[in-house]
Amino acid sequence: MARRLPPLNGLKAFEAAARSESFTRAAEELNVTQGAVSHQVKALEDTLGLKLFHRQRQRLILTEAGRDYLTVSTSPDFAAKWLVNRLSRFAEQCPGVDLRVSATTQYADFARDDVDIAIRHGDGNWPGLDVQRLYAERLFPICSPKLIAGRNRITKVADLLKFPLLRLEDAKNWTRLFEAAGVKAAVGPGPVLNRASMLIDAAIDGQGIALARTALAAWDLINGRLVQPVDVSLRVANTYWIVCPKAASDLPKIAAFRNWVFAEAAEDTRRLKALPPSRMQVRASKE
């Protein structure tokens, strides 16, 4: 049987009581009776099947199960190329939250899985959930700056054909890119990988030129491991979204994580726009 979502009043009562270590002070904050807070927390404990507080005479003490931990579900690609790189930054900003990352190719079932919030890739159509878009993405060529150093420098879209074109499963996006740029070209054979993170890592290693999405390439572009060799890109329909149950969307730990992710994404956008055109490419050509 599917697990019921926690009652919103119980979540609010738990958060206030945990912060103040008192049902009485939580009741004053929420403008309800102390008995109502106690009842709501008990109902939450019954729903979760967990004991959240040790009740002492003058103080509430969180059990291990009641302490702040946050389980985030996301794809292996997003975990590898976006989230893992920034874990220390989250820990610095939210030291009271124990972050647990579950990387999976399957969408989390919030009613069944032990997951608080998810970062999903798709069209954003998940009825019944709180859904907020993380990025406005495009698909564009990326490569190591060393690959296009010196005489290998790329000056136009057709120059991409001089290099191995890395791809995910098929070449249709490469074909679309060349068509968008007005280049008539037959895309030849090249390495095929089945994960976007592998594709990006191969590009960083100088094994060819790949097509990558904004979110997954941002960290390596900002840190100089990748460059965009030509200014051509494709619009993509699907992108990354932050998703959680509506009843839990205002919980402090979820709000803290969501705000941090949005801030990181906004900073990525700012720093990507600030990169001078072909800056890394020019630097590499002088080495």
mmCIF file of C-alpha atoms in Angstrom:
data_model
loop_
_atom_site.group_PDB
_atom_site.id
_atom_site.type_symbol
_atom_site.label_atom_id
_atom_site.label_comp_id
_atom_site.label_asym_id
_atom_site.label_seq_id
_atom_site.Cartn_x
_atom_site.Cartn_y
_atom_site.Cartn_z
ATOM 1 C CA MET A 1 0.000 0.000 0.000
ATOM 2 C CA ALA A 2 1.349 3.474 -0.894
ATOM 3 C CA ARG A 3 2.562 5.564 2.010
ATOM 4 C CA ARG A 4 0.438 8.608 2.807
ATOM 5 C CA LEU A 5 2.011 12.024 2.468
ATOM 6 C CA PRO A 6 2.676 13.645 5.873
ATOM 7 C CA PRO A 7 -0.043 16.081 7.029
ATOM 8 C CA LEU A 8 0.954 19.706 6.474
ATOM 9 C CA ASN A 9 -0.122 20.850 9.960
ATOM 10 C CA GLY A 10 1.976 18.087 11.466
ATOM 11 C CA LEU A 11 5.011 19.158 9.474
ATOM 12 C CA LYS A 12 4.594 22.771 10.563
ATOM 13 C CA ALA A 13 4.135 21.749 14.196
ATOM 14 C CA PHE A 14 7.191 19.492 14.066
ATOM 15 C CA GLU A 15 9.392 22.195 12.528
ATOM 16 C CA ALA A 16 8.343 24.799 15.114
ATOM 17 C CA ALA A 17 8.738 22.392 18.031
ATOM 18 C CA ALA A 18 12.126 21.156 16.806
ATOM 19 C CA ARG A 19 13.415 24.708 16.466
ATOM 20 C CA SER A 20 12.122 25.905 19.839
ATOM 21 C CA GLU A 21 12.532 22.564 21.687
ATOM 22 C CA SER A 22 9.119 23.159 23.219
ATOM 23 C CA PHE A 23 5.506 22.352 22.371
ATOM 24 C CA THR A 24 4.446 25.412 24.358
ATOM 25 C CA ARG A 25 6.639 27.846 22.437
ATOM 26 C CA ALA A 26 5.663 26.176 19.165
ATOM 27 C CA ALA A 27 1.997 26.649 20.072
ATOM 28 C CA GLU A 28 2.573 30.341 20.758
ATOM 29 C CA GLU A 29 4.320 30.754 17.408
ATOM 30 C CA LEU A 30 1.580 28.939 15.486
ATOM 31 C CA ASN A 31 -1.237 30.572 17.475
ATOM 32 C CA VAL A 32 -2.762 27.256 18.535
ATOM 33 C CA THR A 33 -2.958 25.385 21.829
ATOM 34 C CA GLN A 34 -0.110 23.319 23.257
ATOM 35 C CA GLY A 35 -2.380 20.304 23.079
ATOM 36 C CA ALA A 36 -2.984 20.885 19.356
ATOM 37 C CA VAL A 37 0.760 20.940 18.644
ATOM 38 C CA SER A 38 1.304 17.763 20.654
ATOM 39 C CA HIS A 39 -1.555 16.047 18.830
ATOM 40 C CA GLN A 40 -0.306 17.144 15.397
ATOM 41 C CA VAL A 41 3.227 15.896 16.103
ATOM 42 C CA LYS A 42 1.841 12.592 17.387
ATOM 43 C CA ALA A 43 -0.217 12.230 14.201
ATOM 44 C CA LEU A 44 2.914 12.929 12.148
ATOM 45 C CA GLU A 45 4.860 10.301 14.084
ATOM 46 C CA ASP A 46 2.057 7.788 13.469
ATOM 47 C CA THR A 47 2.036 8.603 9.741
ATOM 48 C CA LEU A 48 5.808 8.248 9.407
ATOM 49 C CA GLY A 49 6.095 5.310 11.776
ATOM 50 C CA LEU A 50 8.931 7.147 13.556
ATOM 51 C CA LYS A 51 9.495 8.629 16.993
ATOM 52 C CA LEU A 52 10.619 12.216 16.393
ATOM 53 C CA PHE A 53 11.165 13.525 19.942
ATOM 54 C CA HIS A 54 12.316 12.331 23.331
ATOM 55 C CA ARG A 55 10.034 14.173 25.720
ATOM 56 C CA GLN A 56 11.738 15.428 28.870
ATOM 57 C CA ARG A 57 10.209 17.522 31.645
ATOM 58 C CA GLN A 58 11.330 20.944 30.403
ATOM 59 C CA ARG A 59 12.645 20.193 26.943
ATOM 60 C CA LEU A 60 12.099 18.291 23.703
ATOM 61 C CA ILE A 61 15.094 16.440 22.274
ATOM 62 C CA LEU A 62 15.104 15.312 18.650
ATOM 63 C CA THR A 63 15.643 11.646 18.044
ATOM 64 C CA GLU A 64 18.111 10.601 15.331
ATOM 65 C CA ALA A 65 15.160 10.082 12.973
ATOM 66 C CA GLY A 66 13.915 13.586 13.722
ATOM 67 C CA ARG A 67 17.164 15.413 12.987
ATOM 68 C CA ASP A 68 17.514 17.364 9.783
ATOM 69 C CA TYR A 69 18.525 15.141 6.932
ATOM 70 C CA LEU A 70 17.569 15.650 3.311
ATOM 71 C CA THR A 71 17.467 12.952 0.658
ATOM 72 C CA VAL A 72 17.754 14.292 -2.900
ATOM 73 C CA SER A 73 16.971 12.112 -5.901
ATOM 74 C CA THR A 74 18.464 12.984 -9.266
ATOM 75 C CA SER A 75 19.941 11.437 -12.388
ATOM 76 C CA PRO A 76 23.501 10.041 -12.433
ATOM 77 C CA ASP A 77 24.421 12.699 -15.011
ATOM 78 C CA PHE A 78 23.185 15.640 -12.934
ATOM 79 C CA ALA A 79 24.728 14.192 -9.788
ATOM 80 C CA ALA A 80 28.124 13.698 -11.451
ATOM 81 C CA LYS A 81 28.395 16.919 -13.440
ATOM 82 C CA TRP A 82 26.467 19.386 -11.261
ATOM 83 C CA LEU A 83 25.645 18.344 -7.713
ATOM 84 C CA VAL A 84 28.733 16.468 -6.511
ATOM 85 C CA ASN A 85 31.021 19.361 -7.471
ATOM 86 C CA ARG A 86 29.121 21.677 -5.131
ATOM 87 C CA LEU A 87 28.510 19.547 -2.031
ATOM 88 C CA SER A 88 31.038 21.438 0.085
ATOM 89 C CA ARG A 89 29.358 24.718 -0.832
ATOM 90 C CA PHE A 90 25.990 23.410 0.335
ATOM 91 C CA ALA A 91 27.548 22.165 3.589
ATOM 92 C CA GLU A 92 28.998 25.619 4.241
ATOM 93 C CA GLN A 93 25.680 27.365 3.612
ATOM 94 C CA CYS A 94 23.430 24.821 5.350
ATOM 95 C CA PRO A 95 25.600 23.166 8.031
ATOM 96 C CA GLY A 96 22.600 21.805 9.913
ATOM 97 C CA VAL A 97 21.322 19.683 7.009
ATOM 98 C CA ASP A 98 22.725 16.220 6.368
ATOM 99 C CA LEU A 99 22.462 15.861 2.578
ATOM 100 C CA ARG A 100 22.024 12.426 1.051
ATOM 101 C CA VAL A 101 22.172 12.044 -2.735
ATOM 102 C CA SER A 102 20.375 9.192 -4.482
ATOM 103 C CA ALA A 103 21.450 8.967 -8.143
ATOM 104 C CA THR A 104 19.048 6.917 -10.237
ATOM 105 C CA THR A 105 17.653 6.775 -13.757
ATOM 106 C CA GLN A 106 14.127 6.294 -12.353
ATOM 107 C CA TYR A 107 11.885 9.079 -11.107
ATOM 108 C CA ALA A 108 11.416 8.942 -7.346
ATOM 109 C CA ASP A 109 7.997 7.958 -6.026
ATOM 110 C CA PHE A 110 7.509 10.343 -3.102
ATOM 111 C CA ALA A 111 4.730 8.203 -1.648
ATOM 112 C CA ARG A 112 6.952 5.119 -1.548
ATOM 113 C CA ASP A 113 10.632 6.061 -1.630
ATOM 114 C CA ASP A 114 12.630 7.674 1.159
ATOM 115 C CA VAL A 115 13.130 10.876 -0.861
ATOM 116 C CA ASP A 116 12.389 14.472 0.158
ATOM 117 C CA ILE A 117 13.073 16.371 -3.056
ATOM 118 C CA ALA A 118 14.161 15.556 -6.607
ATOM 119 C CA ILE A 119 15.857 17.221 -9.542
ATOM 120 C CA ARG A 120 14.270 15.781 -12.665
ATOM 121 C CA HIS A 121 14.868 16.203 -16.360
ATOM 122 C CA GLY A 122 11.744 16.456 -18.487
ATOM 123 C CA ASP A 123 8.907 18.708 -19.553
ATOM 124 C CA GLY A 124 7.805 19.701 -16.048
ATOM 125 C CA ASN A 125 4.438 17.967 -16.305
ATOM 126 C CA TRP A 126 4.139 16.096 -13.003
ATOM 127 C CA PRO A 127 0.625 16.715 -11.649
ATOM 128 C CA GLY A 128 0.195 16.883 -7.903
ATOM 129 C CA LEU A 129 3.774 17.956 -7.206
ATOM 130 C CA ASP A 130 5.415 21.308 -6.579
ATOM 131 C CA VAL A 131 7.453 21.849 -9.778
ATOM 132 C CA GLN A 132 9.884 24.726 -10.433
ATOM 133 C CA ARG A 133 12.166 25.114 -13.447
ATOM 134 C CA LEU A 134 15.869 25.279 -12.693
ATOM 135 C CA TYR A 135 17.457 26.189 -16.036
ATOM 136 C CA ALA A 136 16.569 27.540 -19.455
ATOM 137 C CA GLU A 137 18.856 25.283 -21.473
ATOM 138 C CA ARG A 138 20.451 25.064 -24.886
ATOM 139 C CA LEU A 139 22.520 22.366 -26.577
ATOM 140 C CA PHE A 140 25.907 23.439 -27.955
ATOM 141 C CA PRO A 141 29.366 22.119 -28.903
ATOM 142 C CA ILE A 142 32.030 21.770 -26.193
ATOM 143 C CA CYS A 143 35.629 20.584 -26.207
ATOM 144 C CA SER A 144 38.900 20.793 -24.348
ATOM 145 C CA PRO A 145 40.780 24.044 -25.038
ATOM 146 C CA LYS A 146 43.881 21.955 -25.747
ATOM 147 C CA LEU A 147 42.102 20.129 -28.573
ATOM 148 C CA ILE A 148 41.782 23.314 -30.610
ATOM 149 C CA ALA A 149 45.124 24.854 -29.772
ATOM 150 C CA GLY A 150 47.520 26.258 -32.364
ATOM 151 C CA ARG A 151 46.849 25.164 -35.942
ATOM 152 C CA ASN A 152 43.741 23.257 -34.831
ATOM 153 C CA ARG A 153 41.891 26.447 -33.989
ATOM 154 C CA ILE A 154 38.223 26.516 -34.984
ATOM 155 C CA THR A 155 36.947 29.660 -36.710
ATOM 156 C CA LYS A 156 33.666 28.456 -38.235
ATOM 157 C CA VAL A 157 31.068 25.737 -37.722
ATOM 158 C CA ALA A 158 32.350 23.617 -40.624
ATOM 159 C CA ASP A 159 35.708 23.314 -38.809
ATOM 160 C CA LEU A 160 34.010 21.032 -36.263
ATOM 161 C CA LEU A 161 34.048 18.303 -38.898
ATOM 162 C CA LYS A 162 37.840 18.122 -38.670
ATOM 163 C CA PHE A 163 37.524 16.491 -35.237
ATOM 164 C CA PRO A 164 35.865 13.340 -33.861
ATOM 165 C CA LEU A 165 32.254 14.173 -33.036
ATOM 166 C CA LEU A 166 31.245 12.453 -29.807
ATOM 167 C CA ARG A 167 27.596 11.514 -29.564
ATOM 168 C CA LEU A 168 24.828 10.001 -27.493
ATOM 169 C CA GLU A 169 23.429 6.983 -29.333
ATOM 170 C CA ASP A 170 22.976 8.676 -32.717
ATOM 171 C CA ALA A 171 24.054 11.712 -34.719
ATOM 172 C CA LYS A 172 20.681 13.423 -35.152
ATOM 173 C CA ASN A 173 21.518 16.373 -32.880
ATOM 174 C CA TRP A 174 24.768 16.959 -34.754
ATOM 175 C CA THR A 175 22.785 16.922 -37.997
ATOM 176 C CA ARG A 176 20.314 19.430 -36.547
ATOM 177 C CA LEU A 177 23.152 21.673 -35.396
ATOM 178 C CA PHE A 178 24.814 21.795 -38.803
ATOM 179 C CA GLU A 179 21.460 22.439 -40.467
ATOM 180 C CA ALA A 180 20.764 25.312 -38.053
ATOM 181 C CA ALA A 181 24.148 26.799 -38.928
ATOM 182 C CA GLY A 182 23.502 26.437 -42.669
ATOM 183 C CA VAL A 183 26.281 23.886 -43.122
ATOM 184 C CA LYS A 184 25.660 20.981 -45.453
ATOM 185 C CA ALA A 185 27.563 18.091 -43.949
ATOM 186 C CA ALA A 186 27.375 14.343 -43.560
ATOM 187 C CA VAL A 187 28.294 13.469 -39.999
ATOM 188 C CA GLY A 188 30.797 10.639 -40.128
ATOM 189 C CA PRO A 189 31.410 7.877 -37.602
ATOM 190 C CA GLY A 190 32.476 8.765 -34.093
ATOM 191 C CA PRO A 191 32.517 7.415 -30.520
ATOM 192 C CA VAL A 192 29.057 6.686 -29.099
ATOM 193 C CA LEU A 193 28.400 6.839 -25.344
ATOM 194 C CA ASN A 194 25.178 6.264 -23.449
ATOM 195 C CA ARG A 195 25.532 8.827 -20.660
ATOM 196 C CA ALA A 196 25.854 12.589 -21.006
ATOM 197 C CA SER A 197 28.354 12.755 -18.141
ATOM 198 C CA MET A 198 30.617 10.264 -19.947
ATOM 199 C CA LEU A 199 30.349 12.356 -23.099
ATOM 200 C CA ILE A 200 31.434 15.501 -21.274
ATOM 201 C CA ASP A 201 34.321 13.736 -19.555
ATOM 202 C CA ALA A 202 35.524 12.402 -22.918
ATOM 203 C CA ALA A 203 35.457 15.949 -24.283
ATOM 204 C CA ILE A 204 37.430 17.218 -21.276
ATOM 205 C CA ASP A 205 39.982 14.495 -21.981
ATOM 206 C CA GLY A 206 40.438 15.843 -25.517
ATOM 207 C CA GLN A 207 38.909 12.862 -27.304
ATOM 208 C CA GLY A 208 36.670 14.950 -29.535
ATOM 209 C CA ILE A 209 33.892 17.520 -29.599
ATOM 210 C CA ALA A 210 30.596 16.814 -27.845
ATOM 211 C CA LEU A 211 27.166 18.415 -27.656
ATOM 212 C CA ALA A 212 26.176 19.292 -24.102
ATOM 213 C CA ARG A 213 23.361 20.953 -22.223
ATOM 214 C CA THR A 214 23.869 24.157 -20.267
ATOM 215 C CA ALA A 215 23.367 22.652 -16.805
ATOM 216 C CA LEU A 216 25.752 19.742 -17.243
ATOM 217 C CA ALA A 217 28.530 21.695 -18.967
ATOM 218 C CA ALA A 218 28.410 24.855 -16.822
ATOM 219 C CA TRP A 219 30.863 23.822 -14.089
ATOM 220 C CA ASP A 220 33.575 22.725 -16.516
ATOM 221 C CA LEU A 221 33.097 25.747 -18.779
ATOM 222 C CA ILE A 222 33.369 28.152 -15.847
ATOM 223 C CA ASN A 223 36.470 26.391 -14.544
ATOM 224 C CA GLY A 224 38.218 26.318 -17.915
ATOM 225 C CA ARG A 225 38.206 22.592 -18.592
ATOM 226 C CA LEU A 226 35.871 23.134 -21.535
ATOM 227 C CA VAL A 227 35.222 25.811 -24.120
ATOM 228 C CA GLN A 228 32.433 26.410 -26.593
ATOM 229 C CA PRO A 229 34.464 26.512 -29.829
ATOM 230 C CA VAL A 230 31.777 28.172 -31.982
ATOM 231 C CA ASP A 231 28.738 30.276 -31.151
ATOM 232 C CA VAL A 232 25.990 27.966 -32.393
ATOM 233 C CA SER A 233 23.364 26.157 -30.342
ATOM 234 C CA LEU A 234 20.017 24.397 -30.396
ATOM 235 C CA ARG A 235 16.962 25.089 -28.279
ATOM 236 C CA VAL A 236 15.836 22.054 -26.275
ATOM 237 C CA ALA A 237 12.338 21.299 -25.069
ATOM 238 C CA ASN A 238 13.154 19.439 -21.857
ATOM 239 C CA THR A 239 15.198 20.792 -18.994
ATOM 240 C CA TYR A 240 15.849 20.335 -15.250
ATOM 241 C CA TRP A 241 13.178 20.941 -12.618
ATOM 242 C CA ILE A 242 13.092 20.908 -8.821
ATOM 243 C CA VAL A 243 10.249 18.677 -7.688
ATOM 244 C CA CYS A 244 8.774 17.806 -4.282
ATOM 245 C CA PRO A 245 5.395 17.015 -2.683
ATOM 246 C CA LYS A 246 3.290 20.150 -2.294
ATOM 247 C CA ALA A 247 2.666 19.359 1.371
ATOM 248 C CA ALA A 248 6.404 19.444 2.084
ATOM 249 C CA SER A 249 7.457 22.351 -0.146
ATOM 250 C CA ASP A 250 7.636 24.875 2.714
ATOM 251 C CA LEU A 251 9.677 22.726 5.095
ATOM 252 C CA PRO A 252 12.799 24.701 6.087
ATOM 253 C CA LYS A 253 15.299 22.057 4.950
ATOM 254 C CA ILE A 254 13.587 21.700 1.557
ATOM 255 C CA ALA A 255 13.279 25.452 1.111
ATOM 256 C CA ALA A 256 16.945 25.839 2.060
ATOM 257 C CA PHE A 257 18.076 23.270 -0.494
ATOM 258 C CA ARG A 258 15.807 24.657 -3.233
ATOM 259 C CA ASN A 259 16.988 28.239 -2.608
ATOM 260 C CA TRP A 260 20.611 27.104 -2.679
ATOM 261 C CA VAL A 261 20.147 25.251 -5.984
ATOM 262 C CA PHE A 262 18.453 28.278 -7.559
ATOM 263 C CA ALA A 263 21.248 30.535 -6.336
ATOM 264 C CA GLU A 264 23.887 28.205 -7.807
ATOM 265 C CA ALA A 265 22.050 28.066 -11.142
ATOM 266 C CA ALA A 266 21.725 31.859 -11.244
ATOM 267 C CA GLU A 267 25.438 32.221 -10.498
ATOM 268 C CA ASP A 268 26.235 29.755 -13.297
ATOM 269 C CA THR A 269 24.195 31.852 -15.716
ATOM 270 C CA ARG A 270 25.921 35.047 -14.617
ATOM 271 C CA ARG A 271 29.421 33.579 -14.886
ATOM 272 C CA LEU A 272 28.760 31.926 -18.244
ATOM 273 C CA LYS A 273 27.580 35.242 -19.678
ATOM 274 C CA ALA A 274 30.697 36.924 -18.308
ATOM 275 C CA LEU A 275 33.098 34.562 -20.087
ATOM 276 C CA PRO A 276 34.811 36.413 -22.971
ATOM 277 C CA PRO A 277 34.137 34.823 -26.379
ATOM 278 C CA SER A 278 36.738 32.136 -27.134
ATOM 279 C CA ARG A 279 38.751 33.240 -24.087
ATOM 280 C CA MET A 280 40.028 29.771 -23.272
ATOM 281 C CA GLN A 281 40.548 28.966 -26.922
ATOM 282 C CA VAL A 282 42.807 31.994 -27.382
ATOM 283 C CA ARG A 283 44.754 31.178 -24.235
ATOM 284 C CA ALA A 284 45.265 27.599 -25.328
ATOM 285 C CA SER A 285 46.513 28.662 -28.781
ATOM 286 C CA LYS A 286 49.356 30.616 -27.184
ATOM 287 C CA GLU A 287 50.673 27.669 -25.173
#
